[in-house]
Coordinates of C-alpha atoms and ligand atoms in Angstrom, one line a residue:
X1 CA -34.0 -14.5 63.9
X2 CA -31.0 -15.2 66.2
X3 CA -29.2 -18.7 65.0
X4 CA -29.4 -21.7 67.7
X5 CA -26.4 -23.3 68.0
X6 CA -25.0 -27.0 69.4
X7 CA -21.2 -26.3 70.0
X8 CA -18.9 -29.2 70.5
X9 CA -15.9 -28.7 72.4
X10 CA -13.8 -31.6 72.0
X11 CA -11.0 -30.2 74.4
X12 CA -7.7 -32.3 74.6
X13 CA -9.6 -35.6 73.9
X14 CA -9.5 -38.0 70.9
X15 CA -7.0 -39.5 68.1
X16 CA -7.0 -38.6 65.1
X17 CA -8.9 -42.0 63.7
X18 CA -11.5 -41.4 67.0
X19 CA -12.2 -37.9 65.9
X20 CA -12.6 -38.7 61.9
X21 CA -15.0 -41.5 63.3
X22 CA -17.2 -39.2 65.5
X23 CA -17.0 -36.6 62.7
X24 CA -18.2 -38.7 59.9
X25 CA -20.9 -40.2 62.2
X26 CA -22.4 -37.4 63.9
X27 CA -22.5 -35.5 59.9
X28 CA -24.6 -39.0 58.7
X29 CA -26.9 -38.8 61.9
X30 CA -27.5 -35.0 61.1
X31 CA -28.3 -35.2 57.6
X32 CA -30.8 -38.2 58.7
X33 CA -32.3 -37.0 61.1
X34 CA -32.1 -33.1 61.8
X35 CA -34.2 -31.0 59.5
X36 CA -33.8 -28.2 61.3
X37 CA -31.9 -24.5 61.0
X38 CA -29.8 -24.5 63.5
X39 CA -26.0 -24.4 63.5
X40 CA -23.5 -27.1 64.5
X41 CA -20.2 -26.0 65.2
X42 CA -17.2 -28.5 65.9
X43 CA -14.4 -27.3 67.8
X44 CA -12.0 -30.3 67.7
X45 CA -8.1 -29.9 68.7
X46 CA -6.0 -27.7 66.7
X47 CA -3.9 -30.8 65.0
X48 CA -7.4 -32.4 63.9
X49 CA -8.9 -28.9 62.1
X50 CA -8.0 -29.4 58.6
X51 CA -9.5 -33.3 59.3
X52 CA -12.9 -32.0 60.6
X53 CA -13.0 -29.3 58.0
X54 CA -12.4 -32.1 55.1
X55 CA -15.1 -33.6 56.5
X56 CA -17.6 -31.5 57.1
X57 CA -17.0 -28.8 54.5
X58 CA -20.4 -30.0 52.4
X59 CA -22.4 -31.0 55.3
X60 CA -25.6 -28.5 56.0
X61 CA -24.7 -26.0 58.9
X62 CA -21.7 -27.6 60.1
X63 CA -18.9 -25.0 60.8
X64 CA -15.7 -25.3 62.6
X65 CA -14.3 -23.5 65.4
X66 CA -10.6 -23.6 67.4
X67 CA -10.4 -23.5 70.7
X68 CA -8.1 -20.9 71.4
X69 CA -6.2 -18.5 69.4
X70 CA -3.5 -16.6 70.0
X71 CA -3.5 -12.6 70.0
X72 CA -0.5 -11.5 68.0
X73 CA -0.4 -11.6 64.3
X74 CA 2.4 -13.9 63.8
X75 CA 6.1 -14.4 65.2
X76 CA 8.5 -15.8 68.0
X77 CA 5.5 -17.6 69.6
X78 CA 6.4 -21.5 70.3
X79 CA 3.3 -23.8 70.3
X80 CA 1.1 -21.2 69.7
X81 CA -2.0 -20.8 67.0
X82 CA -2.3 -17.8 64.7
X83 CA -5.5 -16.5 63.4
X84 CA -4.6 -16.9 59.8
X85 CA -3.4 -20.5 60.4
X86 CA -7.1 -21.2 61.6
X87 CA -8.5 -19.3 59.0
X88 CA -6.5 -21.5 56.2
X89 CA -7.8 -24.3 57.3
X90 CA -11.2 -23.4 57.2
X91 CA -12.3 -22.1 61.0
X92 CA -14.5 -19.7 61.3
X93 CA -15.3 -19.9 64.7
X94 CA -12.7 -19.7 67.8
X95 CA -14.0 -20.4 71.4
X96 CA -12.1 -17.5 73.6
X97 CA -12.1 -17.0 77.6
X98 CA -12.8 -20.8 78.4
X99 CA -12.8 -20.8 81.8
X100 CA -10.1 -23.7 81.6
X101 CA -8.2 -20.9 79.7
X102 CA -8.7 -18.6 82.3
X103 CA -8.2 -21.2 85.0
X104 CA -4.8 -22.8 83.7
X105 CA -3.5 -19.8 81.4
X106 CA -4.3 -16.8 83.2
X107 CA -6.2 -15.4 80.7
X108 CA -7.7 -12.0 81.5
X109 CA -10.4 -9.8 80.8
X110 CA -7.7 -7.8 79.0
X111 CA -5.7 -10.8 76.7
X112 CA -8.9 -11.8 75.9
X113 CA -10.2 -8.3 74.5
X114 CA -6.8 -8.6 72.3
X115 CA -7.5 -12.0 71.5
X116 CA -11.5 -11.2 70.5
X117 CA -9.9 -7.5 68.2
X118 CA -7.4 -10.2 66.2
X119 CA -10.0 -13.1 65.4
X120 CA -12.5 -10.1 64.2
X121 CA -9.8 -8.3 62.0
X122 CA -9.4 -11.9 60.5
X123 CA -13.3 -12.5 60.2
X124 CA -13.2 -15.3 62.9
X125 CA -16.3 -15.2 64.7
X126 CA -15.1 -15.2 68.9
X127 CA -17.6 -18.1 71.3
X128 CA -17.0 -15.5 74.0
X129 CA -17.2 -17.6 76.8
X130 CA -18.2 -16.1 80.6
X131 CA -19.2 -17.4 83.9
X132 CA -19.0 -17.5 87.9
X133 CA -16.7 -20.4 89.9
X134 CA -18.8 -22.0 92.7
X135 CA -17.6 -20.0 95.6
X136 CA -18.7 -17.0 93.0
X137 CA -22.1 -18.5 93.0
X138 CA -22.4 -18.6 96.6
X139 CA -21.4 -15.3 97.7
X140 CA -24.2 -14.0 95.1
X141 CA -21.4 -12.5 92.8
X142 CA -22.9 -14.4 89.4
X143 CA -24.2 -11.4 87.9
X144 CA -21.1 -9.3 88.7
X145 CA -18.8 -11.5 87.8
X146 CA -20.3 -12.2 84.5
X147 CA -20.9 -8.5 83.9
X148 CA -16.9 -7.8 84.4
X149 CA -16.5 -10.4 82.0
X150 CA -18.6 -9.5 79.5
X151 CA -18.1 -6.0 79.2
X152 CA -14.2 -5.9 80.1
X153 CA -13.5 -8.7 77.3
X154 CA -16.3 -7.2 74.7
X155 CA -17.8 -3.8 75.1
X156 CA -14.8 -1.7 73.6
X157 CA -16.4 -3.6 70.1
X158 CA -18.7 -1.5 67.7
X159 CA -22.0 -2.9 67.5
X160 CA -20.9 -4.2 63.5
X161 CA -18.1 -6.4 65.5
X162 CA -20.3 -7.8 68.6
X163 CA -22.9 -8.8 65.9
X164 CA -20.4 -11.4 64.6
X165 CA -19.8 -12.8 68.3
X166 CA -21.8 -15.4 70.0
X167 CA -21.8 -15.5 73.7
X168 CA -21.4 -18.5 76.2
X169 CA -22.8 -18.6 79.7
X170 CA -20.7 -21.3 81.4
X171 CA -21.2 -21.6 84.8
X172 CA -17.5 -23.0 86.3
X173 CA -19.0 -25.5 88.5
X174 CA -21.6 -26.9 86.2
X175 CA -18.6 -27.9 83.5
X176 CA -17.6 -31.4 83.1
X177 CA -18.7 -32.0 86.6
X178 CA -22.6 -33.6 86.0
X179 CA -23.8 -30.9 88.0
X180 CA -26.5 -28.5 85.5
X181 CA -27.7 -25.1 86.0
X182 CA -31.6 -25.5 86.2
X183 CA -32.8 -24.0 83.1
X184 CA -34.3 -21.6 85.7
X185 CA -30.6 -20.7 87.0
X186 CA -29.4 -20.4 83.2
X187 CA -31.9 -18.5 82.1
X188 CA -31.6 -15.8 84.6
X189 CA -28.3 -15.0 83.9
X190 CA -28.9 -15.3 80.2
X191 CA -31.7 -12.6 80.0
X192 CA -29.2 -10.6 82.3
X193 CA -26.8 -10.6 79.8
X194 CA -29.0 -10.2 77.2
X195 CA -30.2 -7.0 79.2
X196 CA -26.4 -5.7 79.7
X197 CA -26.3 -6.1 75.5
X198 CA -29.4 -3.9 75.0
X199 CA -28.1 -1.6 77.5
X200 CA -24.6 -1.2 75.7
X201 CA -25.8 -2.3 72.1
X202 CA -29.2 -1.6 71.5
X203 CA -32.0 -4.0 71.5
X204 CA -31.9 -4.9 68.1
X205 CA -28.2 -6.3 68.8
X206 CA -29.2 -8.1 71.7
X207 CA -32.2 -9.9 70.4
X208 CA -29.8 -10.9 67.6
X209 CA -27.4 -12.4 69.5
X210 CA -26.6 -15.8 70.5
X211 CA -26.1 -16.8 73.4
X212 CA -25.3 -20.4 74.3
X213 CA -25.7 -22.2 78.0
X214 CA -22.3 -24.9 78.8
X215 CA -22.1 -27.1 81.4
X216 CA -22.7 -30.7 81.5
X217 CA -25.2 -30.5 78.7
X218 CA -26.5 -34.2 77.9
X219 CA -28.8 -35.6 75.8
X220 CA -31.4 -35.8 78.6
X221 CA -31.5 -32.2 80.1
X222 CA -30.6 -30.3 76.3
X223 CA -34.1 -29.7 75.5
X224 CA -35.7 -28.4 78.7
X225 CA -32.7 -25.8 79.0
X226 CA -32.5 -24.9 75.2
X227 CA -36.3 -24.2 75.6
X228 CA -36.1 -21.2 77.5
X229 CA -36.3 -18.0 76.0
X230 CA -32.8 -16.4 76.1
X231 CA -31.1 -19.9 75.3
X232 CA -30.3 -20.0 72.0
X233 CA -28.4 -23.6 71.9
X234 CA -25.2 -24.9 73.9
X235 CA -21.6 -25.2 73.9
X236 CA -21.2 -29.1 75.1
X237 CA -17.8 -30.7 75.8
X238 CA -18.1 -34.4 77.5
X239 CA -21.4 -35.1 75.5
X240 CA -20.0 -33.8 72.3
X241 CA -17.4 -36.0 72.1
X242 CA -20.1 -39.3 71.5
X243 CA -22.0 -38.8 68.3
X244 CA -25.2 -40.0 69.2
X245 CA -25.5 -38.0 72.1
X246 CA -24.4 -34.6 70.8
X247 CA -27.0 -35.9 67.9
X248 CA -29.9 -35.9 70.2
X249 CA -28.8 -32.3 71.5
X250 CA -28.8 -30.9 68.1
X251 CA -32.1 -32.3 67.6
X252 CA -33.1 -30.5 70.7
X253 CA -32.3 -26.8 69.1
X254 CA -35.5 -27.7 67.4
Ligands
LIG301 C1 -17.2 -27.0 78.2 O1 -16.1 -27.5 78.2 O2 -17.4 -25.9 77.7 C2 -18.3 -27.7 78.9 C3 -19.4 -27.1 79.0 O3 -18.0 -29.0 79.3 P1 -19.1 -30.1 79.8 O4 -20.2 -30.1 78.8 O5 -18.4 -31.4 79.8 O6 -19.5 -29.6 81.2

């Protein structure tokens, strides 16, 4: 069975006292109210990792992801994050090829296939993160584009290394902008990708793989679009970052 997952991408938001707060909140809430098996990973900013990880290190199915890494082992790199240092402080997740990342950093198909080789070689599992900007959408590119993204950043992996990476579908004009994908829309692309997997991977791979929808996931629309067959959870920024609301869409993996 293929794990559902409720991501929280914090993003640059929150002190250090807010994010210990919505940590130790959303952990209580969890263990009172969600009984079920899926995963919650936190992806706070890099200064507040060893925080979250202190806080959540004995709470069920909480794990915690960066949310960015950079591709080099070590060295001359100013203001950058090594795998290792995530690692130490207890990641085990990274989020790679946000399209903010892409947007702001120019991070390509090919930094990004570096970046995905180094977190594997140090048993971080990549949120491989793909999807179409609006004008991408609207000259009917979407599967294209997310194809090219897909395969460029990920299909030079063996099968052993794509089984340890969970994939995003994160439609650039649906994030942080209150404008959702109908399930209908998500789910399209996601048994799409799902289909590119089984045609590169196998169908065993596919059907074990994750693959989470993003953008402008609320409490209020997380359970009609984790419902659909190829959805296996979300990766949530705005709504993660209030702990009753990224309660009720862990509640909605079921
Ligand atoms: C994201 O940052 O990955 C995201 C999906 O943001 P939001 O939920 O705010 O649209």
């Amino acid at each position: 069975m293929r794990k559902r997952i409720a991501a929280g991408n914090w993003k640059m938001n929150l002190t250090a006292t807010q994010a210990q707060s919505l940590t130790s909140e959303l952990v209580q809430i969890a263990k009172d109210e969600y009984t079920g098996q899926g995963l919650v990973i936190l992806a706070p900013p890099a200064p507040y990792l060893p925080l979250v990880h202190h806080l959540i290190k004995d709470a069920r199915n909480f794990f915690l992801s960066a949310q960015n890494m950079h591709q080099e082992e070590s060295g001359a790199y100013t203001g950058e994050t090594s795998a290792s240092m995530l690692t130490s402080v207890g990641a085990t997740y990274t989020i790679l090829g946000h399209s903010e990342r892409r947007e702001y950093f120019g991070e390509d198909e090919a930094l990004l296939a570096a970046k995905t080789n180094k977190a594997l070689a140090h048993g971080l599992k990549p949120i491989f993160c793909v999807g179409e900007s609006l004008s991408e959408r609207e000259a009917e590119q979407t599967l294209e584009v997310v194809k090219k993204q897909l395969s460029g950043g990920l299909f030079h992996l063996s099968a052993e290394q794509f089984a340890e990476v969970v994939v995003a579908y994160e439609p650039v004009w649906a994030i942080g902008t209150g404008r959702t994908a109908s399930p209908e829309q998500a789910q399209e692309v996601h048994q799409y990708l799902r289909t590119l997997i089984t045609d590169h991977y196998g169908s065993a791979v596919a059907q074990e793989t994750s693959i989470l929808y993003g953008g402008s996931v609320k409490a209020d629309n997380a359970r009609e679009i984790f419902l659909q067959p190829d959805i296996d959870g979300g990766l949530v920024g705005g709504a993660s970052l209030k702990s009753r609301d990224f309660a009720e869409i862990i509640k909605a993996l079921g």
